[in-house]
Tab-separated table of C-alpha atoms in Angstrom:
chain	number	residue	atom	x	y	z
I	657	UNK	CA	-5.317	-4.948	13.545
I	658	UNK	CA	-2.608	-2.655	14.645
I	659	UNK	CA	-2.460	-2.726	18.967
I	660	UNK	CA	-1.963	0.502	20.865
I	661	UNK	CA	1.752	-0.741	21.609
I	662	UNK	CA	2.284	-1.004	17.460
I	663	UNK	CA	2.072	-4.770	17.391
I	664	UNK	CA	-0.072	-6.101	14.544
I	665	UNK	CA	-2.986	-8.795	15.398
I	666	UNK	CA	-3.332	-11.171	12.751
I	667	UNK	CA	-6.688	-13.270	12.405
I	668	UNK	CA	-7.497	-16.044	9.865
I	669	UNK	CA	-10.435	-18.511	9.643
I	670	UNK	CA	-9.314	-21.734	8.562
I	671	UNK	CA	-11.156	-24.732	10.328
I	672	UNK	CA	-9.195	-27.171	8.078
I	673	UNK	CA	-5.583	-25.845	8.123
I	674	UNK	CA	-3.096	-27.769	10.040
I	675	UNK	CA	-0.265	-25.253	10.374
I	676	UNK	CA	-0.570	-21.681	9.626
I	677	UNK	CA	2.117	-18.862	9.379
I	678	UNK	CA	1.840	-14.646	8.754
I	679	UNK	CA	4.364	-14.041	6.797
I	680	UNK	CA	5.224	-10.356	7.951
I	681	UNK	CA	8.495	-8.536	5.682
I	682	UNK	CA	9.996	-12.010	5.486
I	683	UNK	CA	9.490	-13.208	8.636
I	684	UNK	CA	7.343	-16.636	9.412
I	685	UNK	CA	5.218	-16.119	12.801
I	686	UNK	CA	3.579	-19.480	13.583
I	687	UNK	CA	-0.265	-18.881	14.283
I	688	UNK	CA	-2.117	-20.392	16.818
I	689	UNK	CA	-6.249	-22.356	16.171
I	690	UNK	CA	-9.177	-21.180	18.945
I	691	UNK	CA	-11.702	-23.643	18.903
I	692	UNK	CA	-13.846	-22.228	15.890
I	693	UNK	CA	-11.043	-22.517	13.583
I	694	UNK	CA	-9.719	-19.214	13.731
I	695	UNK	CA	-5.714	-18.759	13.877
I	696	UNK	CA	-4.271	-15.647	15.356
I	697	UNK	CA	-0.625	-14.462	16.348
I	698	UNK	CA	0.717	-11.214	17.376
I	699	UNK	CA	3.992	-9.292	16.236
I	700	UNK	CA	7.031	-7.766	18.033
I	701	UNK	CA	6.730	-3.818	18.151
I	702	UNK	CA	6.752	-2.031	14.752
I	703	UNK	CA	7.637	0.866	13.814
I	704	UNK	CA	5.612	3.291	12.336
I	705	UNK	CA	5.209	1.922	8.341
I	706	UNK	CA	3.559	0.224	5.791
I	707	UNK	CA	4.258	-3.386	5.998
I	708	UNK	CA	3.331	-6.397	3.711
I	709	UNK	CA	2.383	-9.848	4.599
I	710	UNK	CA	1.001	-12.802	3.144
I	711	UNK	CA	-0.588	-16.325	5.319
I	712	UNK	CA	1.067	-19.557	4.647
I	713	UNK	CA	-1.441	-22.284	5.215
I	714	UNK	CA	-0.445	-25.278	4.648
I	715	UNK	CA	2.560	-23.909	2.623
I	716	UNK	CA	0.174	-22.714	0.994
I	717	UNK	CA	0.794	-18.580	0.415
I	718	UNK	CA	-2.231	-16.703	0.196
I	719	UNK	CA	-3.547	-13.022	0.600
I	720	UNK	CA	-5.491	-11.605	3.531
I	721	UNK	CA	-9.065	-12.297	2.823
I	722	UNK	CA	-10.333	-9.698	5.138
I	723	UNK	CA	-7.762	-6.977	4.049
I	724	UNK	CA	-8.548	-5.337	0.719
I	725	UNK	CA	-5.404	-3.167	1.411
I	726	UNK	CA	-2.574	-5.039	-1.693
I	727	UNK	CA	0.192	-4.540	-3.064
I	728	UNK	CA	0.080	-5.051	-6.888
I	729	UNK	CA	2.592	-6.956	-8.788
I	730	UNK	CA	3.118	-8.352	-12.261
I	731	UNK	CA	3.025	-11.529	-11.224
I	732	UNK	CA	-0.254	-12.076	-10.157
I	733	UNK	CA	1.288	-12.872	-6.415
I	734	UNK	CA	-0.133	-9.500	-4.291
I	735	UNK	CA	0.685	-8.791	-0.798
I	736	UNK	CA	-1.410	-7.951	1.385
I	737	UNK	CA	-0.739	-4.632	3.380
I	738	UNK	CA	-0.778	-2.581	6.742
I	739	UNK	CA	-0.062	0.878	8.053
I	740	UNK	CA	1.485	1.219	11.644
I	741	UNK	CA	0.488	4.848	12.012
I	742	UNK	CA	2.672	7.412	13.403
I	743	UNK	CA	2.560	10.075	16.231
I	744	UNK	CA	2.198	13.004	14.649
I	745	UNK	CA	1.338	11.450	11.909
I	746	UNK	CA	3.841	10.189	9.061
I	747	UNK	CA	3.732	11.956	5.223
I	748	UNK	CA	2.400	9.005	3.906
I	749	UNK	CA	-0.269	9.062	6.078
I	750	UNK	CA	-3.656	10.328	5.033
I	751	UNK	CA	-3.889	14.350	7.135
I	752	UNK	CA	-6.426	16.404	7.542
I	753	UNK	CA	-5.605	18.824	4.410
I	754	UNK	CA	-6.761	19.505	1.205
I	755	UNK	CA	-6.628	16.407	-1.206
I	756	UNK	CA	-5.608	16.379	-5.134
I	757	UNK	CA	-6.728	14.130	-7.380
I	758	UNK	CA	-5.672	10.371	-9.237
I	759	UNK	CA	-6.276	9.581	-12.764
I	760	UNK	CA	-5.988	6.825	-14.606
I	761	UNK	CA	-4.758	7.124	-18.459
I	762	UNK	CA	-3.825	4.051	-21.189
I	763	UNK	CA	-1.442	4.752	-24.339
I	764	UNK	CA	-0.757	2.242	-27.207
I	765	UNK	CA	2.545	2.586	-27.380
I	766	UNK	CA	4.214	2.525	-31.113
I	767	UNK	CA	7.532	1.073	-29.654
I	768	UNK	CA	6.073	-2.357	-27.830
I	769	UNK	CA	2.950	-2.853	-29.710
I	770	UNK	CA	1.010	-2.753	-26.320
I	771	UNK	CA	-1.410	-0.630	-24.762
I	772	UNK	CA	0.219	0.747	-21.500
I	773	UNK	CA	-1.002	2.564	-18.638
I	774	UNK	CA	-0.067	5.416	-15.829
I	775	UNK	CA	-1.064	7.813	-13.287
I	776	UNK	CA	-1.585	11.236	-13.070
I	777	UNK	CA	-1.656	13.050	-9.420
I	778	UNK	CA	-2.783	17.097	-9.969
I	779	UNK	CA	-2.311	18.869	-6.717
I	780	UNK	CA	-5.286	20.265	-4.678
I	781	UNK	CA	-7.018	23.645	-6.669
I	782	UNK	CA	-5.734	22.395	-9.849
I	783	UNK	CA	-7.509	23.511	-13.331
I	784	UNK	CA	-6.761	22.297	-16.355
I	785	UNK	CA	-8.548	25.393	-17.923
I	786	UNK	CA	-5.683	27.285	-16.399
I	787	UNK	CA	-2.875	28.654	-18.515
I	788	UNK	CA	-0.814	28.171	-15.303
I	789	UNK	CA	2.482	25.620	-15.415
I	790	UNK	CA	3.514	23.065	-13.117
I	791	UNK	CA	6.398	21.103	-12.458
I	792	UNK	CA	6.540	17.118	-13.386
I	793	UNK	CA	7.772	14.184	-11.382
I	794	UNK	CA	8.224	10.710	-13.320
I	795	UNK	CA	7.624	8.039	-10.536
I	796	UNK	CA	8.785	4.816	-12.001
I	797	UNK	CA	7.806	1.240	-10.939
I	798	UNK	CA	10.144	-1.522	-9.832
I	799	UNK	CA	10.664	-4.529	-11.110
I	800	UNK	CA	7.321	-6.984	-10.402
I	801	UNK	CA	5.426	-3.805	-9.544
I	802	UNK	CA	2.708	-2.183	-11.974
I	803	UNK	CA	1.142	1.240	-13.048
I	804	UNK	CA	-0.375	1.456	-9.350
I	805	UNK	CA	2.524	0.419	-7.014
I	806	UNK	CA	3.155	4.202	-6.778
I	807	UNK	CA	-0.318	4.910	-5.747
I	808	UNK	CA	-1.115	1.888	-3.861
I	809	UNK	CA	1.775	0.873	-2.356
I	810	UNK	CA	4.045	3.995	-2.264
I	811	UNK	CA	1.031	6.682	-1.572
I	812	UNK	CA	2.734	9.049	-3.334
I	813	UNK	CA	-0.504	11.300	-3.318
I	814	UNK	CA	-1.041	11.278	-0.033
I	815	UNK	CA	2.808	12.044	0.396
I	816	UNK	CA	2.374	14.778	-2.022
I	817	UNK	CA	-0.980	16.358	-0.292
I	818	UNK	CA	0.931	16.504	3.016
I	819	UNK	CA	4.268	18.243	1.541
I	820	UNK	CA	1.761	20.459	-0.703
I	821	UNK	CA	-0.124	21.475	2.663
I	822	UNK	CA	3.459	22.149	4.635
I	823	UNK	CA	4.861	24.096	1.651
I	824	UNK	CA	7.310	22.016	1.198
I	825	UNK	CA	7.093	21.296	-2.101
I	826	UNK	CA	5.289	23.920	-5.141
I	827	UNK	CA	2.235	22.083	-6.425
C-alpha cells in the first residue's frame, strides 16, 4: 500500500517464516512478525514510479500473494509490481481520457518453427472499416521479458492514451 508520504507498506502472512525480507528494486528491507503471523516493513520515500519487488522468506523468493499486479518474464520468475502515483498525474498513469484498445494476436512463424505472439494497441475512435492510415510503432521486449512486458509492465497504452489525449502524438 502506497502511504500519503510515497512510502510503500508491505504486508505478508506467514505464521511459520523465521526471517522475512521485501525485496524492493534490489534492495533487502528486513520485515518485522505481529503476533498473528503477519510481517510488515515500510520503505524510504519513492518517487513517483512503477517499482518491482519480490518477498524473501526464508531465502525463499516468492511473489506477492495479495498483488495480482506482475511483471512477466521468460523465466517463469515474475515480479510483483507497484505504482507510486504522481501529482498531476504521470503518462503512464491511467487519466481520465478516452481509452484505445489491446489485442492479442499468435503467428506460426516459418523461420523458428514456433507459434509466436504480440500486441496490438489501436488508438481511441479507431475503425478498422476505415480506409484511413496510421502510423506504426514496433515495441520490442527485453531480454527475460515476453509478448506482454510492454503492456503490463511498460503501459505503453496507457502512455499512448495520455499523449493521444494531449496531442502529442497523431493516433
Amino acid at each position: 500500500m502506497v502511504q500519503k508520504d510515497g512510502s510503500i507498506l508491505f504486508r505478508l502472512r506467514a505464521p511459520a517464516a523465521r526471517q522475512v525480507f521485501v525485496k524492493l528494486e534490489g534492495t533487502a528491507i528486513p520485515m518485522q512478525k505481529n503476533k498473528s503471523g503477519v510481517w510488515s516493513a515500510i520503505s524510504k520515500k519513492m518517487e513517483p514510479d512503477i517499482y518491482t519487488y519480490t518477498f524473501l522468506v526464508d531465502s525463499l523468493s516468492i511473489v506477492d500473494p495479495a498483488n495480482a499486479l506482475m511483471r512477466s518474464s521468460y523465466n517463469g520468475t515474475g515480479t510483483s509490481m507497484i505504482t507510486v502515483p504522481g501529482s498531476p498525474a504521470e503518462k503512464w498513469e491511467s487519466q481520465d481520457t478516452p481509452h484505445g484498445a489491446v489485442t492479442h494476436h499468435a503467428f506460426k512463424s516459418t523461420v523458428i518453427g514456433d507459434t509466436r505472439d504480440f500486441y496490438v494497441y489501436t488508438p481511441p475512435g479507431y475503425d478498422a472499416k476505415e480506409n484511413k492510415e496510421y502510423p506504426v510503432l514496433y515495441l520490442l521486449h527485453g531480454m527475460g521479458d515476453d509478448a506482454r512486458g510492454w503492456i503490463q509492465t511498460g503501459a505503453a497504452d496507457v502512455i499512448m492514451d495520455n499523449l493521444v489525449a494531449e496531442r502529442k502524438v497523431v493516433p
